[in-house]
mmCIF file of C-alpha atoms in Angstrom:
data_model
loop_
_atom_site.group_PDB
_atom_site.id
_atom_site.type_symbol
_atom_site.label_atom_id
_atom_site.label_comp_id
_atom_site.label_asym_id
_atom_site.label_seq_id
_atom_site.Cartn_x
_atom_site.Cartn_y
_atom_site.Cartn_z
ATOM 1 C CA UNK A 21 106.128 21.143 125.525
ATOM 2 C CA UNK A 22 102.637 22.256 126.366
ATOM 3 C CA UNK A 23 104.028 24.556 129.047
ATOM 4 C CA UNK A 24 106.433 26.152 126.573
ATOM 5 C CA UNK A 25 103.713 26.569 123.962
ATOM 6 C CA UNK A 26 101.302 28.020 126.526
ATOM 7 C CA UNK A 27 103.938 30.503 127.710
ATOM 8 C CA UNK A 28 104.763 31.520 124.130
ATOM 9 C CA UNK A 29 101.072 31.970 123.339
ATOM 10 C CA UNK A 30 100.525 34.080 126.470
ATOM 11 C CA UNK A 31 103.532 36.315 125.709
ATOM 12 C CA UNK A 32 102.515 36.745 122.080
ATOM 13 C CA UNK A 33 98.906 37.526 123.029
ATOM 14 C CA UNK A 34 100.057 40.059 125.636
ATOM 15 C CA UNK A 35 102.368 41.749 123.117
ATOM 16 C CA UNK A 36 99.734 41.633 120.366
ATOM 17 C CA UNK A 37 101.826 39.346 118.173
ATOM 18 C CA UNK A 38 100.085 36.724 116.104
ATOM 19 C CA UNK A 39 101.025 33.229 117.292
ATOM 20 C CA UNK A 40 103.073 31.182 114.832
ATOM 21 C CA UNK A 41 101.312 27.877 114.307
ATOM 22 C CA UNK A 42 103.541 24.926 113.476
ATOM 23 C CA UNK A 43 101.007 23.014 111.393
ATOM 24 C CA UNK A 44 103.786 21.020 109.774
ATOM 25 C CA UNK A 45 104.432 19.398 113.161
ATOM 26 C CA UNK A 46 101.325 17.246 112.765
ATOM 27 C CA UNK A 47 102.523 15.939 109.418
ATOM 28 C CA UNK A 48 105.227 13.351 108.958
ATOM 29 C CA UNK A 49 105.833 10.014 110.561
ATOM 30 C CA UNK A 50 105.136 9.488 114.242
ATOM 31 C CA UNK A 51 108.395 8.910 116.108
ATOM 32 C CA UNK A 52 107.248 8.877 119.728
ATOM 33 C CA UNK A 53 103.895 7.183 120.137
ATOM 34 C CA UNK A 54 103.860 7.742 123.909
ATOM 35 C CA UNK A 55 103.711 11.525 123.471
ATOM 36 C CA UNK A 56 102.469 11.663 119.833
ATOM 37 C CA UNK A 57 105.495 13.585 118.559
ATOM 38 C CA UNK A 58 106.282 13.530 114.850
ATOM 39 C CA UNK A 59 109.576 13.507 112.989
ATOM 40 C CA UNK A 60 108.994 17.075 111.730
ATOM 41 C CA UNK A 61 108.455 18.440 115.225
ATOM 42 C CA UNK A 62 111.587 16.732 116.567
ATOM 43 C CA UNK A 63 113.686 18.073 113.670
ATOM 44 C CA UNK A 64 112.334 21.596 114.195
ATOM 45 C CA UNK A 65 113.066 21.488 117.925
ATOM 46 C CA UNK A 66 116.579 20.119 117.315
ATOM 47 C CA UNK A 67 117.371 22.979 114.932
ATOM 48 C CA UNK A 68 115.745 25.770 116.936
ATOM 49 C CA UNK A 69 117.435 24.780 120.185
ATOM 50 C CA UNK A 70 120.737 23.355 118.940
ATOM 51 C CA UNK A 71 120.071 19.989 120.580
ATOM 52 C CA UNK A 72 122.805 17.382 120.091
ATOM 53 C CA UNK A 73 121.585 14.203 121.830
ATOM 54 C CA UNK A 74 118.417 12.164 122.241
ATOM 55 C CA UNK A 75 118.560 12.955 125.967
ATOM 56 C CA UNK A 76 118.442 16.700 125.236
ATOM 57 C CA UNK A 77 115.468 16.137 122.911
ATOM 58 C CA UNK A 78 113.726 14.115 125.629
ATOM 59 C CA UNK A 79 114.329 16.860 128.179
ATOM 60 C CA UNK A 80 112.957 19.450 125.783
ATOM 61 C CA UNK A 81 109.869 17.765 124.247
ATOM 62 C CA UNK A 82 109.511 14.518 126.244
ATOM 63 C CA UNK A 83 109.912 12.391 123.102
ATOM 64 C CA UNK A 84 111.595 9.184 124.240
ATOM 65 C CA UNK A 85 110.660 9.769 127.859
ATOM 66 C CA UNK A 86 107.924 7.150 127.959
ATOM 67 C CA UNK A 87 108.794 3.617 126.943
ATOM 68 C CA UNK A 88 112.133 4.670 125.412
ATOM 69 C CA UNK A 89 111.715 2.555 122.288
ATOM 70 C CA UNK A 90 112.114 5.609 120.032
ATOM 71 C CA UNK A 91 115.444 6.819 121.481
ATOM 72 C CA UNK A 92 117.442 5.207 118.658
ATOM 73 C CA UNK A 93 115.194 6.924 116.101
ATOM 74 C CA UNK A 94 115.695 10.254 117.875
ATOM 75 C CA UNK A 95 119.480 9.740 117.799
ATOM 76 C CA UNK A 96 119.198 9.089 114.052
ATOM 77 C CA UNK A 97 117.162 12.283 113.601
ATOM 78 C CA UNK A 98 119.747 14.326 115.522
ATOM 79 C CA UNK A 99 122.489 12.915 113.297
ATOM 80 C CA UNK A 100 120.504 13.526 110.108
ATOM 81 C CA UNK A 101 119.719 17.127 111.052
ATOM 82 C CA UNK A 102 123.384 17.991 111.502
ATOM 83 C CA UNK A 103 124.552 16.035 108.433
ATOM 84 C CA UNK A 104 122.018 17.542 106.037
ATOM 85 C CA UNK A 105 122.267 21.112 104.790
ATOM 86 C CA UNK A 106 120.016 23.429 106.772
ATOM 87 C CA UNK A 107 117.024 23.963 104.526
ATOM 88 C CA UNK A 108 114.288 24.113 107.139
ATOM 89 C CA UNK A 109 115.235 27.387 108.798
ATOM 90 C CA UNK A 110 114.959 30.692 107.051
ATOM 91 C CA UNK A 111 118.341 31.976 105.939
ATOM 92 C CA UNK A 112 119.080 35.629 106.597
ATOM 93 C CA UNK A 113 120.276 37.264 103.383
ATOM 94 C CA UNK A 114 123.693 38.884 103.583
ATOM 95 C CA UNK A 115 122.292 42.184 102.302
ATOM 96 C CA UNK A 116 119.657 42.503 105.021
ATOM 97 C CA UNK A 117 119.456 45.892 106.654
ATOM 98 C CA UNK A 118 118.997 46.039 110.427
ATOM 99 C CA UNK A 119 115.417 45.478 111.494
ATOM 100 C CA UNK A 120 113.510 48.296 113.152
ATOM 101 C CA UNK A 121 110.821 48.416 115.823
ATOM 102 C CA UNK A 122 111.465 44.922 117.149
ATOM 103 C CA UNK A 123 109.924 43.678 120.367
ATOM 104 C CA UNK A 124 112.358 42.221 122.897
ATOM 105 C CA UNK A 125 111.259 38.699 121.966
ATOM 106 C CA UNK A 126 111.731 39.386 118.250
ATOM 107 C CA UNK A 127 115.152 40.979 118.865
ATOM 108 C CA UNK A 128 116.357 38.009 120.941
ATOM 109 C CA UNK A 129 115.085 35.546 118.332
ATOM 110 C CA UNK A 130 116.834 37.442 115.533
ATOM 111 C CA UNK A 131 120.071 37.645 117.549
ATOM 112 C CA UNK A 132 119.919 33.876 118.111
ATOM 113 C CA UNK A 133 119.353 33.257 114.389
ATOM 114 C CA UNK A 134 122.278 35.451 113.366
ATOM 115 C CA UNK A 135 124.584 33.841 115.930
ATOM 116 C CA UNK A 136 123.517 30.338 114.882
ATOM 117 C CA UNK A 137 123.591 30.818 111.119
ATOM 118 C CA UNK A 138 126.402 33.309 110.580
ATOM 119 C CA UNK A 139 128.706 33.703 113.583
ATOM 120 C CA UNK A 140 129.003 30.186 115.025
ATOM 121 C CA UNK A 141 130.095 28.534 111.750
ATOM 122 C CA UNK A 142 132.926 31.071 111.373
ATOM 123 C CA UNK A 143 134.103 30.606 114.965
ATOM 124 C CA UNK A 144 133.845 26.813 114.657
ATOM 125 C CA UNK A 145 136.423 26.870 111.855
ATOM 126 C CA UNK A 146 138.989 27.964 114.467
ATOM 127 C CA UNK A 147 137.722 25.627 117.194
ATOM 128 C CA UNK A 148 135.641 28.253 118.973
ATOM 129 C CA UNK A 149 132.002 28.817 119.748
ATOM 130 C CA UNK A 150 129.662 31.438 121.174
ATOM 131 C CA UNK A 151 126.511 31.145 123.257
ATOM 132 C CA UNK A 152 123.940 33.874 123.857
ATOM 133 C CA UNK A 153 123.844 34.471 127.611
ATOM 134 C CA UNK A 154 121.458 37.424 127.936
ATOM 135 C CA UNK A 155 120.118 40.504 126.206
ATOM 136 C CA UNK A 156 119.711 43.611 128.367
ATOM 137 C CA UNK A 157 118.338 46.411 126.213
ATOM 138 C CA UNK A 158 121.016 46.928 123.571
ATOM 139 C CA UNK A 159 123.668 44.984 125.519
ATOM 140 C CA UNK A 160 124.188 41.481 124.168
ATOM 141 C CA UNK A 161 125.992 39.268 126.672
ATOM 142 C CA UNK A 162 127.692 36.201 125.214
ATOM 143 C CA UNK A 163 129.813 33.319 126.486
ATOM 144 C CA UNK A 164 132.830 32.517 124.345
ATOM 145 C CA UNK A 165 133.693 28.824 124.345
ATOM 146 C CA UNK A 166 136.374 26.523 123.056
ATOM 147 C CA UNK A 167 139.367 28.242 121.510
ATOM 148 C CA UNK A 168 137.561 31.600 121.691
ATOM 149 C CA UNK A 169 137.354 31.408 125.486
ATOM 150 C CA UNK A 170 141.120 31.501 125.914
ATOM 151 C CA UNK A 171 142.167 33.363 122.770
ATOM 152 C CA UNK A 172 144.300 36.494 123.005
ATOM 153 C CA UNK A 173 142.223 38.048 120.207
ATOM 154 C CA UNK A 174 138.995 37.990 122.214
ATOM 155 C CA UNK A 175 138.309 41.700 121.581
ATOM 156 C CA UNK A 176 138.746 41.232 117.836
ATOM 157 C CA UNK A 177 136.290 38.338 117.958
ATOM 158 C CA UNK A 178 133.785 40.242 120.106
ATOM 159 C CA UNK A 179 133.868 43.553 118.269
ATOM 160 C CA UNK A 180 135.006 42.574 114.787
ATOM 161 C CA UNK A 181 133.095 39.380 114.223
ATOM 162 C CA UNK A 182 130.152 39.167 116.600
ATOM 163 C CA UNK A 183 129.232 42.803 117.279
ATOM 164 C CA UNK A 184 129.747 43.933 113.673
ATOM 165 C CA UNK A 185 127.558 41.122 112.343
ATOM 166 C CA UNK A 186 124.795 41.772 114.886
ATOM 167 C CA UNK A 187 124.889 45.522 114.180
ATOM 168 C CA UNK A 188 124.573 44.823 110.472
ATOM 169 C CA UNK A 189 121.739 42.286 110.784
ATOM 170 C CA UNK A 190 119.797 43.267 113.917
ATOM 171 C CA UNK A 191 120.392 46.811 115.198
ATOM 172 C CA UNK A 192 123.133 49.423 114.869
ATOM 173 C CA UNK A 193 122.851 50.208 118.582
ATOM 174 C CA UNK A 194 123.831 46.739 119.860
ATOM 175 C CA UNK A 195 126.935 46.358 122.025
ATOM 176 C CA UNK A 196 128.398 42.885 122.592
ATOM 177 C CA UNK A 197 130.124 41.976 125.854
ATOM 178 C CA UNK A 198 131.607 38.708 127.101
ATOM 179 C CA UNK A 199 130.572 37.210 130.441
#
């Protein structure tokens, strides 16, 4: 965790971006006493990184990696995050115009948000999924999973659903390709 936060801080400082402080992480009940990680921080990390198990949370923030007595609580938090409506992340309005003058880090973050909040739920209805693989300039490389990985309408999904949504929300110049 400290390594990730240090890297983020260094990148933001280098790019002249003000560092986002997660003050709310210090509030809330302490879940992992070994690493002093609160419920709010675990929920935020679960949402931001699409974590599905206590093991993934442990690998990401070390919570549960000490004595292990909080693993059941972490499992409960993972379940509660995915059962409850998503009110902790900022929703992107459907009338948003594409952003301009984004740094690479901001563009990647916005692409991830749009994929997570708008594209993935639509694909999941048909048993599919998408994962951001890489962003190379205006090329967005994605992995199609589940039903989308073997679907005969892969071009319709790529261009009609994913690329159109990203062009509308992030940048008109984006091109989506499958890897």
